[in-house]
Amino acid sequence: MTNILFYPFFIFRLSKLFCYVTALIFGICAFPDLALAMKITEIAYDRPGSDSGREWVELFNDSDLPITINDWQFFDGSWHQIKMDPSTTSTTSGSELLIPPQNYAILAADPARFRIDYPNSLAIVFDTAIDITNYQKVQNVPTIVAIKDENNTVISEVSLYATLLSKDGHPIQLLNDQWSDGPNIMGS
């Protein structure tokens, strides 16, 4: 008897194999859901002291292929372009904004400030405008944080309600598919 659960997994693996082959030959991946492997995994919205330039969002590429985020946008109440950190070119491939497979990237309000605050971080850092409104005192109004791709498809979205928000300035993290408040352990 054929294992019904195995069949979709097998088709998924064949699709990924096809993607690898087309990426090697043509330099592109025809796997349609690759962008959906990108997740928001950590949000630093209310840092101790001044927030100015210190807010950031961590993304994780949960795929086996690099994901190009050219023309992607970040949402914190309005949409902002994601750009290369002007202080580095080490994460570029030409003009491509790439996140390697199974890797983290940071969207930072101020990439230079992020590197000062987290000197040991190995994450790729991209530049974008970030001003995440702190709604801790308004229980029923969430803050929405999201990313969308070049086709205006929302790839990952988080609704920040007051009950979810950190009370001590720590980032909130996605651990085991649950959002929680805790000390920053970037790359969670």
PDB file of C-alpha atoms in Angstrom:
ATOM      1  CA  MET A   1       0.000   0.000   0.000  1.00  0.00           C
ATOM      2  CA  THR A   2       1.338   3.426  -0.936  1.00  0.00           C
ATOM      3  CA  ASN A   3       2.032   5.804   1.918  1.00  0.00           C
ATOM      4  CA  ILE A   4      -0.223   8.783   1.161  1.00  0.00           C
ATOM      5  CA  LEU A   5       1.866  11.107   3.336  1.00  0.00           C
ATOM      6  CA  PHE A   6       5.019  10.164   1.449  1.00  0.00           C
ATOM      7  CA  TYR A   7       3.644  11.080  -1.988  1.00  0.00           C
ATOM      8  CA  PRO A   8       3.286  14.875  -1.424  1.00  0.00           C
ATOM      9  CA  PHE A   9       6.689  14.908   0.266  1.00  0.00           C
ATOM     10  CA  PHE A  10       8.172  13.110  -2.753  1.00  0.00           C
ATOM     11  CA  ILE A  11       6.583  15.623  -5.165  1.00  0.00           C
ATOM     12  CA  PHE A  12       7.870  18.495  -2.991  1.00  0.00           C
ATOM     13  CA  ARG A  13      11.396  17.030  -3.094  1.00  0.00           C
ATOM     14  CA  LEU A  14      11.181  16.592  -6.892  1.00  0.00           C
ATOM     15  CA  SER A  15      10.109  20.248  -7.181  1.00  0.00           C
ATOM     16  CA  LYS A  16      13.104  21.295  -5.103  1.00  0.00           C
ATOM     17  CA  LEU A  17      15.393  19.125  -7.257  1.00  0.00           C
ATOM     18  CA  PHE A  18      13.949  20.791 -10.363  1.00  0.00           C
ATOM     19  CA  CYS A  19      14.597  24.147  -8.740  1.00  0.00           C
ATOM     20  CA  TYR A  20      18.233  23.251  -8.041  1.00  0.00           C
ATOM     21  CA  VAL A  21      18.750  22.120 -11.635  1.00  0.00           C
ATOM     22  CA  THR A  22      17.143  25.222 -13.141  1.00  0.00           C
ATOM     23  CA  ALA A  23      19.125  27.421 -10.743  1.00  0.00           C
ATOM     24  CA  LEU A  24      22.368  25.777 -11.854  1.00  0.00           C
ATOM     25  CA  ILE A  25      21.575  25.989 -15.564  1.00  0.00           C
ATOM     26  CA  PHE A  26      19.676  29.266 -15.834  1.00  0.00           C
ATOM     27  CA  GLY A  27      20.561  31.059 -12.609  1.00  0.00           C
ATOM     28  CA  ILE A  28      16.923  31.181 -11.480  1.00  0.00           C
ATOM     29  CA  CYS A  29      14.679  28.975  -9.425  1.00  0.00           C
ATOM     30  CA  ALA A  30      11.269  28.032 -10.704  1.00  0.00           C
ATOM     31  CA  PHE A  31      10.099  26.787  -7.292  1.00  0.00           C
ATOM     32  CA  PRO A  32       7.015  28.989  -6.744  1.00  0.00           C
ATOM     33  CA  ASP A  33       6.845  28.920  -2.955  1.00  0.00           C
ATOM     34  CA  LEU A  34      10.488  29.701  -2.232  1.00  0.00           C
ATOM     35  CA  ALA A  35       9.719  33.198  -0.894  1.00  0.00           C
ATOM     36  CA  LEU A  36       7.224  31.682   1.535  1.00  0.00           C
ATOM     37  CA  ALA A  37      10.199  30.119   3.325  1.00  0.00           C
ATOM     38  CA  MET A  38      11.132  33.607   4.599  1.00  0.00           C
ATOM     39  CA  LYS A  39       9.896  34.261   8.148  1.00  0.00           C
ATOM     40  CA  ILE A  40      10.006  37.127  10.604  1.00  0.00           C
ATOM     41  CA  THR A  41      11.626  35.506  13.652  1.00  0.00           C
ATOM     42  CA  GLU A  42      12.566  38.317  16.042  1.00  0.00           C
ATOM     43  CA  ILE A  43      11.468  41.919  16.578  1.00  0.00           C
ATOM     44  CA  ALA A  44      13.280  44.568  18.630  1.00  0.00           C
ATOM     45  CA  TYR A  45      10.789  47.408  18.859  1.00  0.00           C
ATOM     46  CA  ASP A  46      11.337  49.004  22.277  1.00  0.00           C
ATOM     47  CA  ARG A  47      15.018  48.984  23.199  1.00  0.00           C
ATOM     48  CA  PRO A  48      16.163  50.249  26.610  1.00  0.00           C
ATOM     49  CA  GLY A  49      16.938  53.961  26.560  1.00  0.00           C
ATOM     50  CA  SER A  50      16.427  55.769  23.292  1.00  0.00           C
ATOM     51  CA  ASP A  51      14.885  53.765  20.441  1.00  0.00           C
ATOM     52  CA  SER A  52      16.336  56.113  17.843  1.00  0.00           C
ATOM     53  CA  GLY A  53      17.978  53.910  15.193  1.00  0.00           C
ATOM     54  CA  ARG A  54      17.868  50.835  17.436  1.00  0.00           C
ATOM     55  CA  GLU A  55      14.791  49.024  16.164  1.00  0.00           C
ATOM     56  CA  TRP A  56      15.333  45.949  14.006  1.00  0.00           C
ATOM     57  CA  VAL A  57      13.607  42.856  12.648  1.00  0.00           C
ATOM     58  CA  GLU A  58      15.219  39.462  12.099  1.00  0.00           C
ATOM     59  CA  LEU A  59      14.318  37.342   9.059  1.00  0.00           C
ATOM     60  CA  PHE A  60      15.123  33.667   8.526  1.00  0.00           C
ATOM     61  CA  ASN A  61      15.468  31.952   5.142  1.00  0.00           C
ATOM     62  CA  ASP A  62      14.050  28.523   5.955  1.00  0.00           C
ATOM     63  CA  SER A  63      14.885  27.058   2.549  1.00  0.00           C
ATOM     64  CA  ASP A  64      17.774  25.243   0.928  1.00  0.00           C
ATOM     65  CA  LEU A  65      18.321  28.017  -1.643  1.00  0.00           C
ATOM     66  CA  PRO A  66      19.288  31.679  -1.415  1.00  0.00           C
ATOM     67  CA  ILE A  67      16.378  34.103  -1.575  1.00  0.00           C
ATOM     68  CA  THR A  68      16.711  37.406  -3.402  1.00  0.00           C
ATOM     69  CA  ILE A  69      14.842  40.225  -1.674  1.00  0.00           C
ATOM     70  CA  ASN A  70      15.356  42.918  -4.314  1.00  0.00           C
ATOM     71  CA  ASP A  71      12.262  45.120  -4.473  1.00  0.00           C
ATOM     72  CA  TRP A  72      10.865  43.653  -1.236  1.00  0.00           C
ATOM     73  CA  GLN A  73       9.346  46.011   1.312  1.00  0.00           C
ATOM     74  CA  PHE A  74       8.995  46.168   5.087  1.00  0.00           C
ATOM     75  CA  PHE A  75       5.790  47.322   6.833  1.00  0.00           C
ATOM     76  CA  ASP A  76       5.556  49.010  10.233  1.00  0.00           C
ATOM     77  CA  GLY A  77       2.491  51.147   9.562  1.00  0.00           C
ATOM     78  CA  SER A  78       3.702  52.129   6.090  1.00  0.00           C
ATOM     79  CA  TRP A  79       5.757  50.319   3.444  1.00  0.00           C
ATOM     80  CA  HIS A  80       9.529  50.921   3.207  1.00  0.00           C
ATOM     81  CA  GLN A  81      12.049  49.715   0.627  1.00  0.00           C
ATOM     82  CA  ILE A  82      14.692  47.242   1.843  1.00  0.00           C
ATOM     83  CA  LYS A  83      18.162  48.387   0.778  1.00  0.00           C
ATOM     84  CA  MET A  84      21.741  47.261   1.046  1.00  0.00           C
ATOM     85  CA  ASP A  85      23.575  48.501   4.124  1.00  0.00           C
ATOM     86  CA  PRO A  86      25.600  51.387   2.684  1.00  0.00           C
ATOM     87  CA  SER A  87      28.598  50.539   4.898  1.00  0.00           C
ATOM     88  CA  THR A  88      29.168  47.109   3.357  1.00  0.00           C
ATOM     89  CA  THR A  89      29.067  45.328   0.038  1.00  0.00           C
ATOM     90  CA  SER A  90      29.990  41.864   1.338  1.00  0.00           C
ATOM     91  CA  THR A  91      26.420  40.522   1.056  1.00  0.00           C
ATOM     92  CA  THR A  92      25.874  41.572  -2.517  1.00  0.00           C
ATOM     93  CA  SER A  93      26.015  39.538  -5.662  1.00  0.00           C
ATOM     94  CA  GLY A  94      26.131  42.352  -8.177  1.00  0.00           C
ATOM     95  CA  SER A  95      23.125  44.408  -7.166  1.00  0.00           C
ATOM     96  CA  GLU A  96      21.268  41.441  -5.654  1.00  0.00           C
ATOM     97  CA  LEU A  97      20.076  41.483  -2.053  1.00  0.00           C
ATOM     98  CA  LEU A  98      20.536  37.831  -1.090  1.00  0.00           C
ATOM     99  CA  ILE A  99      19.830  35.868   2.056  1.00  0.00           C
ATOM    100  CA  PRO A 100      21.685  32.543   1.937  1.00  0.00           C
ATOM    101  CA  PRO A 101      19.845  29.282   2.673  1.00  0.00           C
ATOM    102  CA  GLN A 102      19.182  28.519   6.338  1.00  0.00           C
ATOM    103  CA  ASN A 103      20.509  31.955   7.322  1.00  0.00           C
ATOM    104  CA  TYR A 104      19.348  35.005   9.216  1.00  0.00           C
ATOM    105  CA  ALA A 105      19.241  38.608   8.070  1.00  0.00           C
ATOM    106  CA  ILE A 106      18.496  41.794   9.960  1.00  0.00           C
ATOM    107  CA  LEU A 107      16.396  44.710   8.739  1.00  0.00           C
ATOM    108  CA  ALA A 108      17.781  47.609  10.760  1.00  0.00           C
ATOM    109  CA  ALA A 109      16.698  51.206  11.150  1.00  0.00           C
ATOM    110  CA  ASP A 110      20.405  52.077  11.442  1.00  0.00           C
ATOM    111  CA  PRO A 111      22.766  49.257  10.344  1.00  0.00           C
ATOM    112  CA  ALA A 112      25.843  50.994  11.799  1.00  0.00           C
ATOM    113  CA  ARG A 113      24.106  51.337  15.184  1.00  0.00           C
ATOM    114  CA  PHE A 114      23.012  47.675  14.996  1.00  0.00           C
ATOM    115  CA  ARG A 115      26.644  46.608  14.488  1.00  0.00           C
ATOM    116  CA  ILE A 116      27.680  48.676  17.529  1.00  0.00           C
ATOM    117  CA  ASP A 117      24.923  47.149  19.706  1.00  0.00           C
ATOM    118  CA  TYR A 118      25.585  43.585  18.429  1.00  0.00           C
ATOM    119  CA  PRO A 119      29.275  43.377  17.442  1.00  0.00           C
ATOM    120  CA  ASN A 120      29.276  39.548  17.473  1.00  0.00           C
ATOM    121  CA  SER A 121      26.314  39.164  15.131  1.00  0.00           C
ATOM    122  CA  LEU A 122      27.093  37.283  11.929  1.00  0.00           C
ATOM    123  CA  ALA A 123      23.728  38.130  10.359  1.00  0.00           C
ATOM    124  CA  ILE A 124      23.512  39.960   7.062  1.00  0.00           C
ATOM    125  CA  VAL A 125      22.240  43.475   7.773  1.00  0.00           C
ATOM    126  CA  PHE A 126      19.962  45.388   5.416  1.00  0.00           C
ATOM    127  CA  ASP A 127      18.846  48.989   5.739  1.00  0.00           C
ATOM    128  CA  THR A 128      15.211  50.060   5.923  1.00  0.00           C
ATOM    129  CA  ALA A 129      13.125  52.648   7.731  1.00  0.00           C
ATOM    130  CA  ILE A 130      11.728  51.168  10.947  1.00  0.00           C
ATOM    131  CA  ASP A 131       9.519  52.928  13.466  1.00  0.00           C
ATOM    132  CA  ILE A 132       7.444  50.315  15.256  1.00  0.00           C
ATOM    133  CA  THR A 133       4.799  52.080  17.311  1.00  0.00           C
ATOM    134  CA  ASN A 134       4.600  50.867  20.877  1.00  0.00           C
ATOM    135  CA  TYR A 135       0.929  50.158  21.666  1.00  0.00           C
ATOM    136  CA  GLN A 136       1.457  48.671  25.136  1.00  0.00           C
ATOM    137  CA  LYS A 137      -1.166  50.966  26.640  1.00  0.00           C
ATOM    138  CA  VAL A 138      -3.782  50.326  23.956  1.00  0.00           C
ATOM    139  CA  GLN A 139      -4.953  46.738  24.477  1.00  0.00           C
ATOM    140  CA  ASN A 140      -7.090  46.316  21.349  1.00  0.00           C
ATOM    141  CA  VAL A 141      -4.926  47.965  18.665  1.00  0.00           C
ATOM    142  CA  PRO A 142      -2.192  45.764  17.219  1.00  0.00           C
ATOM    143  CA  THR A 143       0.955  46.951  15.546  1.00  0.00           C
ATOM    144  CA  ILE A 144       1.423  45.105  12.265  1.00  0.00           C
ATOM    145  CA  VAL A 145       4.932  44.196  11.091  1.00  0.00           C
ATOM    146  CA  ALA A 146       5.252  42.515   7.688  1.00  0.00           C
ATOM    147  CA  ILE A 147       7.383  41.920   4.613  1.00  0.00           C
ATOM    148  CA  LYS A 148       6.137  41.670   1.048  1.00  0.00           C
ATOM    149  CA  ASP A 149       7.864  40.551  -2.111  1.00  0.00           C
ATOM    150  CA  GLU A 150       8.287  42.260  -5.485  1.00  0.00           C
ATOM    151  CA  ASN A 151       4.805  41.016  -6.515  1.00  0.00           C
ATOM    152  CA  ASN A 152       3.206  42.723  -3.479  1.00  0.00           C
ATOM    153  CA  THR A 153       2.531  39.355  -1.857  1.00  0.00           C
ATOM    154  CA  VAL A 154       2.766  39.507   1.936  1.00  0.00           C
ATOM    155  CA  ILE A 155       5.343  36.853   2.821  1.00  0.00           C
ATOM    156  CA  SER A 156       5.385  37.099   6.611  1.00  0.00           C
ATOM    157  CA  GLU A 157       3.239  39.159   8.991  1.00  0.00           C
ATOM    158  CA  VAL A 158       3.093  39.570  12.754  1.00  0.00           C
ATOM    159  CA  SER A 159       0.334  41.323  14.733  1.00  0.00           C
ATOM    160  CA  LEU A 160       1.820  42.776  17.893  1.00  0.00           C
ATOM    161  CA  TYR A 161      -0.796  43.055  20.631  1.00  0.00           C
ATOM    162  CA  ALA A 162      -0.026  44.530  24.047  1.00  0.00           C
ATOM    163  CA  THR A 163      -0.171  41.058  25.592  1.00  0.00           C
ATOM    164  CA  LEU A 164       2.639  39.910  23.284  1.00  0.00           C
ATOM    165  CA  LEU A 165       4.907  42.903  23.684  1.00  0.00           C
ATOM    166  CA  SER A 166       7.988  42.784  25.865  1.00  0.00           C
ATOM    167  CA  LYS A 167       7.769  44.781  29.066  1.00  0.00           C
ATOM    168  CA  ASP A 168      11.536  45.008  29.614  1.00  0.00           C
ATOM    169  CA  GLY A 169      12.992  46.135  26.289  1.00  0.00           C
ATOM    170  CA  HIS A 170      13.981  42.650  25.122  1.00  0.00           C
ATOM    171  CA  PRO A 171      13.120  41.636  21.562  1.00  0.00           C
ATOM    172  CA  ILE A 172      10.244  39.236  21.086  1.00  0.00           C
ATOM    173  CA  GLN A 173      11.148  35.960  19.396  1.00  0.00           C
ATOM    174  CA  LEU A 174       9.496  33.211  17.418  1.00  0.00           C
ATOM    175  CA  LEU A 175      10.461  29.990  19.202  1.00  0.00           C
ATOM    176  CA  ASN A 176       8.812  26.686  18.266  1.00  0.00           C
ATOM    177  CA  ASP A 177       6.171  28.598  16.279  1.00  0.00           C
ATOM    178  CA  GLN A 178       5.192  30.648  19.363  1.00  0.00           C
ATOM    179  CA  TRP A 179       6.007  34.300  20.000  1.00  0.00           C
ATOM    180  CA  SER A 180       7.573  34.971  23.371  1.00  0.00           C
ATOM    181  CA  ASP A 181       9.328  37.687  25.311  1.00  0.00           C
ATOM    182  CA  GLY A 182      12.854  36.908  26.330  1.00  0.00           C
ATOM    183  CA  PRO A 183      16.454  37.951  26.279  1.00  0.00           C
ATOM    184  CA  ASN A 184      17.907  38.586  22.862  1.00  0.00           C
ATOM    185  CA  ILE A 185      19.470  35.409  21.497  1.00  0.00           C
ATOM    186  CA  MET A 186      19.643  36.479  17.858  1.00  0.00           C
ATOM    187  CA  GLY A 187      19.459  33.553  15.492  1.00  0.00           C
ATOM    188  CA  SER A 188      16.772  31.825  17.520  1.00  0.00           C
TER     189      SER A 188
END
